[in-house]
Coordinates of C-alpha atoms in Angstrom, one line a residue:
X1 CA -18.9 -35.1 2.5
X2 CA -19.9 -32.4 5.5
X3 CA -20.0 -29.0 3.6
X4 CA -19.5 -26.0 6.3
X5 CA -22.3 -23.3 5.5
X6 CA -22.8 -19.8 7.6
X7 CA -26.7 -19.2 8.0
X8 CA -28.3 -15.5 8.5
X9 CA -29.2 -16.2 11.9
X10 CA -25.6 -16.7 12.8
X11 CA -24.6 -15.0 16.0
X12 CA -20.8 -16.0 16.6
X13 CA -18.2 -13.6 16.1
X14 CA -17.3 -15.2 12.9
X15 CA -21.1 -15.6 11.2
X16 CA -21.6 -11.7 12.1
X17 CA -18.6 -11.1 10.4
X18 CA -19.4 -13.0 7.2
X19 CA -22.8 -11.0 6.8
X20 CA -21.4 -8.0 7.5
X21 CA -18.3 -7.6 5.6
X22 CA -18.1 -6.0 2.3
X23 CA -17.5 -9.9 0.4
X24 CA -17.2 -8.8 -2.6
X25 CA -14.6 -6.3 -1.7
X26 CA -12.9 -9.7 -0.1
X27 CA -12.7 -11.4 -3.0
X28 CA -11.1 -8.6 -5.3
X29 CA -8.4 -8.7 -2.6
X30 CA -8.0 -12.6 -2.4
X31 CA -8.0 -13.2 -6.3
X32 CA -5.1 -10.2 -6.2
X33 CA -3.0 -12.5 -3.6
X34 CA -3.8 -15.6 -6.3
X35 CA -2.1 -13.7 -8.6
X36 CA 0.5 -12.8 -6.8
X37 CA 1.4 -16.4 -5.7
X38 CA 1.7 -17.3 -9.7
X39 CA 3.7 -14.3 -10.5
X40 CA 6.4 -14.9 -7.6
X41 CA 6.9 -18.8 -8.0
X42 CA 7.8 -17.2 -11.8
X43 CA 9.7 -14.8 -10.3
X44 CA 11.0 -16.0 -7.3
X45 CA 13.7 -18.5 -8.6
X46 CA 15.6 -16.3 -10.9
X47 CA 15.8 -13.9 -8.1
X48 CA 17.2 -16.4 -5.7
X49 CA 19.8 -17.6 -8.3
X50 CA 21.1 -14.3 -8.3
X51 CA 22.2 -13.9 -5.1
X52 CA 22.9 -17.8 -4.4
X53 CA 20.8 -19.2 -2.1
X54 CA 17.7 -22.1 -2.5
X55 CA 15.7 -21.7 -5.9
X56 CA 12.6 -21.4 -4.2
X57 CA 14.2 -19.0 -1.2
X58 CA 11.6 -16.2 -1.7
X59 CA 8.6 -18.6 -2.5
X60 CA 8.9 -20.4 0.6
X61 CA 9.3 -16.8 2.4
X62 CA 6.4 -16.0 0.3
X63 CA 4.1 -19.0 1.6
X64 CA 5.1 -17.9 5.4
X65 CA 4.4 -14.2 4.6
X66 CA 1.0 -14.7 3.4
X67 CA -0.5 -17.1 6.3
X68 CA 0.3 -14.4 8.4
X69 CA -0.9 -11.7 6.4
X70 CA -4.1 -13.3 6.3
X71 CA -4.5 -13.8 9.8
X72 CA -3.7 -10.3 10.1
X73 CA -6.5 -9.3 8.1
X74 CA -9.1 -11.7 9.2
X75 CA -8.7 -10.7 13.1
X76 CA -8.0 -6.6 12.2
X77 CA -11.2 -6.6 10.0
X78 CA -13.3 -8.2 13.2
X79 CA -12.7 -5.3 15.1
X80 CA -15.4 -2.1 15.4
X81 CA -14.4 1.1 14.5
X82 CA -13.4 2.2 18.0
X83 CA -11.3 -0.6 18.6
X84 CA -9.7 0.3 14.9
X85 CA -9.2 3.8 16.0
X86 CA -7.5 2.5 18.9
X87 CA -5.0 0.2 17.2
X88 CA -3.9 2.5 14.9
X89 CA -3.0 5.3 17.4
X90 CA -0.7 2.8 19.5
X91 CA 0.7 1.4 16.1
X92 CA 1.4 5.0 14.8
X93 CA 3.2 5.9 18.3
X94 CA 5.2 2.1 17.7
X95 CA 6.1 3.2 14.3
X96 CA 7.3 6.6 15.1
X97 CA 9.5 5.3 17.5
X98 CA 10.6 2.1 14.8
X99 CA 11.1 4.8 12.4
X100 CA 13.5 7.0 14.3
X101 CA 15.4 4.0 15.4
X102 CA 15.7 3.2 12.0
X103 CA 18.2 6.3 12.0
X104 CA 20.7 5.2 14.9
X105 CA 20.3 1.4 14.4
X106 CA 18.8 1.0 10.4
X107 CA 20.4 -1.0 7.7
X108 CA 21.3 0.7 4.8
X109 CA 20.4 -0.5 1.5
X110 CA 20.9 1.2 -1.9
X111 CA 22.0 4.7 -0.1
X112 CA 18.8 5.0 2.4
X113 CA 18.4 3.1 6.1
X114 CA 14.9 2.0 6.4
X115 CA 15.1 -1.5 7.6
X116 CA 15.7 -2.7 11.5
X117 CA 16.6 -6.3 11.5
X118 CA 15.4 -7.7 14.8
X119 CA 17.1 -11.6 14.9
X120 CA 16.3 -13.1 11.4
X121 CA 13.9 -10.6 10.6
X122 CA 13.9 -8.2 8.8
X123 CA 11.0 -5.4 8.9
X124 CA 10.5 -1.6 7.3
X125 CA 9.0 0.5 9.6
X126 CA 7.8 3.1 6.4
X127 CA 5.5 0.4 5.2
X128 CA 3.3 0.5 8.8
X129 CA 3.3 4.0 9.7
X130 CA 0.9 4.3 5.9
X131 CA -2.0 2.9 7.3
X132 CA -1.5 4.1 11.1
X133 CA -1.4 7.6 10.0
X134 CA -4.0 7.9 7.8
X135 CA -6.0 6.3 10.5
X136 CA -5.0 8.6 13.3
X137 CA -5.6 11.7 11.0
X138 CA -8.9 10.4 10.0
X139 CA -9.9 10.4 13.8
X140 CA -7.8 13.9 14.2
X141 CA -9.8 15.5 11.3
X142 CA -12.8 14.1 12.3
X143 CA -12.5 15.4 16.3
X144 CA -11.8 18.7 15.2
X145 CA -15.2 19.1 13.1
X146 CA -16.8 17.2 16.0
X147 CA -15.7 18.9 18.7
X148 CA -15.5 22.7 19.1
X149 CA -12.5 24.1 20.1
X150 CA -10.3 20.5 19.8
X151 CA -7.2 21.3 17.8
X152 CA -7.4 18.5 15.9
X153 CA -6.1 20.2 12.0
X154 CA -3.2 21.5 14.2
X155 CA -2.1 18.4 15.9
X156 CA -2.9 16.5 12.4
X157 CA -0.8 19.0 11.0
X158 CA 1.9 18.0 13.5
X159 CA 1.8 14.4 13.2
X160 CA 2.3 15.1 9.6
X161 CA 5.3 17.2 10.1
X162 CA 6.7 14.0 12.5
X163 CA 6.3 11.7 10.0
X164 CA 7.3 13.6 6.9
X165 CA 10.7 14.7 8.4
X166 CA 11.4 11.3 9.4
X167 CA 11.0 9.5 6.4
X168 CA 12.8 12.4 4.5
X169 CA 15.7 11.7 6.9
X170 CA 16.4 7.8 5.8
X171 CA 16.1 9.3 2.9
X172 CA 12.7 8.1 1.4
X173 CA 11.2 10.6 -0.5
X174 CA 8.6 8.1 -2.4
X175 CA 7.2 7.3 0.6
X176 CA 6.7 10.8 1.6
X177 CA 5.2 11.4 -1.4
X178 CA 2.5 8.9 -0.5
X179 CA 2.2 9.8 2.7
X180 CA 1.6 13.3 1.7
X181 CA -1.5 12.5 -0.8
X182 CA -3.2 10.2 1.1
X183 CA -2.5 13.2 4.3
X184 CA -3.7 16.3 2.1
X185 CA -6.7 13.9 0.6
X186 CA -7.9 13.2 3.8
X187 CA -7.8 17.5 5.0
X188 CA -9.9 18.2 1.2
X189 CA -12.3 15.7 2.4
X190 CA -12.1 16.8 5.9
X191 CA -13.2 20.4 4.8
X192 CA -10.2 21.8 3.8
X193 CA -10.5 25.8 3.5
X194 CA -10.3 26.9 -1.0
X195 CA -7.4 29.5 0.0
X196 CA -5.4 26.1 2.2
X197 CA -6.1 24.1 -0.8
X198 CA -4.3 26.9 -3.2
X199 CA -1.8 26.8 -0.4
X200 CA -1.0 23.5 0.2
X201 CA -1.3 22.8 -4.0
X202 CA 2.1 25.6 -3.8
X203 CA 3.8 24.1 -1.3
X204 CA 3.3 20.6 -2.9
X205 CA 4.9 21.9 -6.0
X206 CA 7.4 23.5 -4.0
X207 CA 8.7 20.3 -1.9
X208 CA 8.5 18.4 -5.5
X209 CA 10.9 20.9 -6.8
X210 CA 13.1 20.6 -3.9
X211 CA 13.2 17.5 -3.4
X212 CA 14.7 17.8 -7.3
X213 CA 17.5 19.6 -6.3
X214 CA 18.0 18.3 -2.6
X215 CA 18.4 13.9 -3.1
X216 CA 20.6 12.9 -6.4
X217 CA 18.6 9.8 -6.7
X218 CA 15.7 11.9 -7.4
X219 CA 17.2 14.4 -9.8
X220 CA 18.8 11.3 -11.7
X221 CA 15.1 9.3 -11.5
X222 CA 14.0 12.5 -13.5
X223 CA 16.6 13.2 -15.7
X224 CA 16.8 9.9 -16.9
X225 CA 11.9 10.0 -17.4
X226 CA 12.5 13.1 -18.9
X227 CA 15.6 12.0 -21.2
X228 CA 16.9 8.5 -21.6
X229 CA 20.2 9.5 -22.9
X230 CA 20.8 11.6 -19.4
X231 CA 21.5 8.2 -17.6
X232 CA 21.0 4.2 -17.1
X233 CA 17.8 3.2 -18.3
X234 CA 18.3 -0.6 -18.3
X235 CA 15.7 -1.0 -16.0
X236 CA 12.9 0.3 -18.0
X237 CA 14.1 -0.7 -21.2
X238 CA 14.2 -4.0 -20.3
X239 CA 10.6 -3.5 -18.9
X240 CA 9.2 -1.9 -21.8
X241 CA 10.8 -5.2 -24.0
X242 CA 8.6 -7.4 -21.4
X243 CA 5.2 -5.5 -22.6
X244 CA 6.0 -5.9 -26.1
X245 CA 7.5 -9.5 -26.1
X246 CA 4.0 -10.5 -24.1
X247 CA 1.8 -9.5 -25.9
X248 CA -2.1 -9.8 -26.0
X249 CA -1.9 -13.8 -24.4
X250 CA 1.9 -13.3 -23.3
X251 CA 5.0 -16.0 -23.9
X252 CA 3.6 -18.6 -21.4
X253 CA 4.2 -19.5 -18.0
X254 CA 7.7 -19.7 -16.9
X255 CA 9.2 -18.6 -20.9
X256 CA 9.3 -14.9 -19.8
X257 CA 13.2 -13.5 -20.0
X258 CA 12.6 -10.5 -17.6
X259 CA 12.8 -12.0 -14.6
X260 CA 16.3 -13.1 -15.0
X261 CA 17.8 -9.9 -16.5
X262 CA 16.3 -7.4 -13.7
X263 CA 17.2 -7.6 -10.2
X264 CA 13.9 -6.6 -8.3
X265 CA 11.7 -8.6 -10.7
X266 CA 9.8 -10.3 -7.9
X267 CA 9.0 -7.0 -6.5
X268 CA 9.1 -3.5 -8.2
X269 CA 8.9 -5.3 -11.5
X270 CA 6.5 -7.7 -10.7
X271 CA 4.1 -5.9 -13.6
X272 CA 6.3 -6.3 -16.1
X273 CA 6.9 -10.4 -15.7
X274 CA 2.8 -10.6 -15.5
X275 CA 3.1 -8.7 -19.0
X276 CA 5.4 -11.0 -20.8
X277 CA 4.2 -14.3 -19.2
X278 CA 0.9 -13.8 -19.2
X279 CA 0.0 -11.0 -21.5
X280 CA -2.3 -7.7 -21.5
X281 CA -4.7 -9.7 -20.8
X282 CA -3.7 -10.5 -17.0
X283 CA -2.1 -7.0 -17.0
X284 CA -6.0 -5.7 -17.7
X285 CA -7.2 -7.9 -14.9
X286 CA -5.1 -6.8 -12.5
X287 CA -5.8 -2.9 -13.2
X288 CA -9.3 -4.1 -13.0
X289 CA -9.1 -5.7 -9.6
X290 CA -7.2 -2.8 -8.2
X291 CA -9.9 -0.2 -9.8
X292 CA -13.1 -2.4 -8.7
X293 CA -11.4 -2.1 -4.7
X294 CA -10.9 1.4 -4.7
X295 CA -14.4 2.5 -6.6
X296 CA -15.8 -0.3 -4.0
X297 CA -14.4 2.0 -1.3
X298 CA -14.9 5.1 -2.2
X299 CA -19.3 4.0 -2.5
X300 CA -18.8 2.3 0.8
X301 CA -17.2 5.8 2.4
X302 CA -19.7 7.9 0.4
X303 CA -22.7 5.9 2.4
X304 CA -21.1 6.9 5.5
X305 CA -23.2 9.1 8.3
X306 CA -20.1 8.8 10.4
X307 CA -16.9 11.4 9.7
X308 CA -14.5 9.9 11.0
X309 CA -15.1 6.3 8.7
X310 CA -15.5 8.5 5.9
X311 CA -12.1 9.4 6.4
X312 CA -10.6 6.6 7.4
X313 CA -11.6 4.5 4.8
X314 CA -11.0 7.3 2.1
X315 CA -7.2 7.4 3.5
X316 CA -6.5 4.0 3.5
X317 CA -8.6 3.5 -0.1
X318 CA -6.2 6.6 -1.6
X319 CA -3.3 4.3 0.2
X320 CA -4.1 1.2 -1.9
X321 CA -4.9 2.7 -5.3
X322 CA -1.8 5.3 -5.1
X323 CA 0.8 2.8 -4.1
X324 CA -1.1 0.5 -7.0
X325 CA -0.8 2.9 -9.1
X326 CA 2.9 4.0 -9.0
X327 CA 4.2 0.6 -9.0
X328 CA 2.3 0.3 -12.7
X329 CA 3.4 3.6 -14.1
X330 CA 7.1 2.9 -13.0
X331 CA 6.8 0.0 -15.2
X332 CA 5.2 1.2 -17.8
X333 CA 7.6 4.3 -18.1
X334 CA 4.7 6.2 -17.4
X335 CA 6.8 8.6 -14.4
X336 CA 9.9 7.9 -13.1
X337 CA 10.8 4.7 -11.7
X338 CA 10.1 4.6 -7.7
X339 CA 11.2 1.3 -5.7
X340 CA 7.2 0.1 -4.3
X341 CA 5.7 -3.1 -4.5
X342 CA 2.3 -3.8 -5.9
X343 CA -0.2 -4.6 -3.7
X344 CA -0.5 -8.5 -2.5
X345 CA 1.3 -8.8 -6.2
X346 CA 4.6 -8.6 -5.2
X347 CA 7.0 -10.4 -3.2
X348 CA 7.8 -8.8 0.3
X349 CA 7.2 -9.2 4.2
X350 CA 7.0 -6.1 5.4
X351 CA 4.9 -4.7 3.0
X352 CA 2.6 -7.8 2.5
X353 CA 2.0 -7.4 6.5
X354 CA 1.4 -3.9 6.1
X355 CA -0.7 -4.0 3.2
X356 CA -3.1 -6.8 5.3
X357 CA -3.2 -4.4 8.4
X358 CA -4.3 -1.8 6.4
X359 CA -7.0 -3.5 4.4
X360 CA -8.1 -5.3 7.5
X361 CA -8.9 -1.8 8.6
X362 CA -11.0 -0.6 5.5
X363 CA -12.9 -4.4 5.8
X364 CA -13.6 -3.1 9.3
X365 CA -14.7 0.5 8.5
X366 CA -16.8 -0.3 5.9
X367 CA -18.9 -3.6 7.7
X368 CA -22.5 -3.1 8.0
X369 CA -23.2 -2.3 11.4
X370 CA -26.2 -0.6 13.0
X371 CA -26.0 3.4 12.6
X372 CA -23.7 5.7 14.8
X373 CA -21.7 2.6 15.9
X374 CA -18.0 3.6 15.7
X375 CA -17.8 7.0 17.6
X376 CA -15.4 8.6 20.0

């Protein structure tokens, strides 16, 4: 048997790579996609009864999905900073113009048009602009601190305005949300005057309030956290009885009951079937993985002599965990419920793609590579 080993001394594109890339950071990321493949051939063919089509519809969309996605990430996290920089300024102007199309030509699904269907494909345009954007503001922020007299908070600022009104338009007002954090994250770290933080902390509160009385979805999301009895709670309820029927070891593979009783168990819920087939304990592991990539970032972007890396890879690490985040606290009744997928967890094509684009970015940002590398 040949084994297939990488030495030090390396020098093709792919040995650099290896000794360069943040491995362990890799692996959190891979085990998280192992995990996911178990909880969606669970998932997967209660979800295809439902709407008739081949038991194993969404896990054979699944195994297509994640080649890709891994291709995606291999060739994205070979790039240099520059090049990264570069990519994610044509992708955001791509996905600004996907996302307004998405407005005259969208499908719409459950009251909101955020998909284009191009042939027999179907792709969210929201999911990409995430990573794109923070990227582009990273190299915005980092150009104005840089550069004297570039207007780079103003144009940020802009961009920002762009986006938000867009995605507020299909309406999508989770994603905004998101979008939002990761944006005003990225300004703090940038250098973000005290009074702009008290500021921007008002307006925050302000739009949140709005946004209340503006979309019914989100006034009935609210009503219904804040008191069960205002509205349909099956959902969560049903949820909640996944957690407690699981248990510490959970009911076993493939005896959960969740996954036939909710319609988006394979994606929003995803958290919930880990739960009752598999336990607290996997739920633990998961939160774990999650946790170890994001505290891995943030000490990778903290070592950082280079600005616009810093906050790059802190936009893109606040991406991850937030997104992570929501998706587990909607299941856990923890805030109200919002329609995102967990990371490399749950089933989905445009947001597995997404999600592989944008970590193939952070595994690019945060290679070793000789110091300054990565300007403008």
């Amino acid at each position: 048997m040949t084994t297939i080993s990488i030495s030090r001394t390396d020098t093709s594109i792919l040995g650099r790579w290896w000794w360069t890339v943040d491995r362990l950071m890799l692996a959190a990321v891979v085990a998280l996609i192992g995990i996911g493949v178990f909880l969606v051939m669970a998932a997967g063919p209660a979800a295809a009864g439902r709407i008739g089509v081949d038991p194993f519809h969404f896990v054979s969309r699944q195994a297509v999905f994640l080649p890709m996605a891994l291709a995606v990430m291999l060739f994205v996290s070979l790039l240099d900073p520059r090049t990264v920089r570069r990519l994610a300024v044509l992708g955001f102007a791509g996905t600004v113009v996907a996302l307004a199309a998405t407005l005259v030509v969208g499908t719409e699904i459950k009251g909101a048009a955020r998909w284009i269907h191009l042939g027999p494909l179907s792709v969210q345009p929201s999911e990409f602009i995430k990573p794109f954007f923070a990227v582009t503001a990273a190299w915005m922020f980092a150009a104005a601190r840089e550069h004297e007299g570039f207007p780079g908070q103003w144009i940020s600022i802009g961009l920002y305005a762009v986006v938000a009104g867009l995605l507020l338009a299909q309406p999508d007002v989770g994603m905004t949300l998101v979008v939002s954090s990761v944006w005003a994250a990225q300004f703090f770290l940038a250098g973000l005057p005290v009074v702009l933080v008290v500021l921007f902390a008002a307006a925050g509160l302000s739009a949140a309030v709005g946004a209340y009385f503006l979309f019914d979805h989100v006034k009935s999301r609210v009503d219904r956290f804040l008191d069960p009895a205002s509205g349909d709670t099956y959902q969560i309820d049903k949820a909640m009885e996944a957690f407690r029927d699981g248990g510490l070891f959970g009911r076993g593979p493939g005896e959960g009951r969740v996954k036939e009783l909710l319609p988006d168990a394979h994606t929003d819920f995803i958290f919930a079937v880990a739960g009752e087939e598999f336990g607290l304990l996997l739920c633990l592991v998961i939160v774990a993985l999650f946790a170890f990539i994001v505290l891995r970032g943030i000490s990778r972007a903290m070592q950082e002599d280079n600005l616009f890396v810093l906050l790059a890879v802190g936009g893109l690490v606040c991406q991850f965990g937030l997104q992570a985040l929501i998706n587990m606290a909607s299941s856990l009744h923890l805030m109200p419920t919002k329609g995102m997928t967990l990371p490399f967890v749950s089933y989905g094509g445009s947001s597995t793609l997404a999600l592989a684009l944008a970590f193939g970015m952070l595994l690019a940002l945060t290679r070793r590579r000789p110091a300054g590398q990565g300007g403008f």
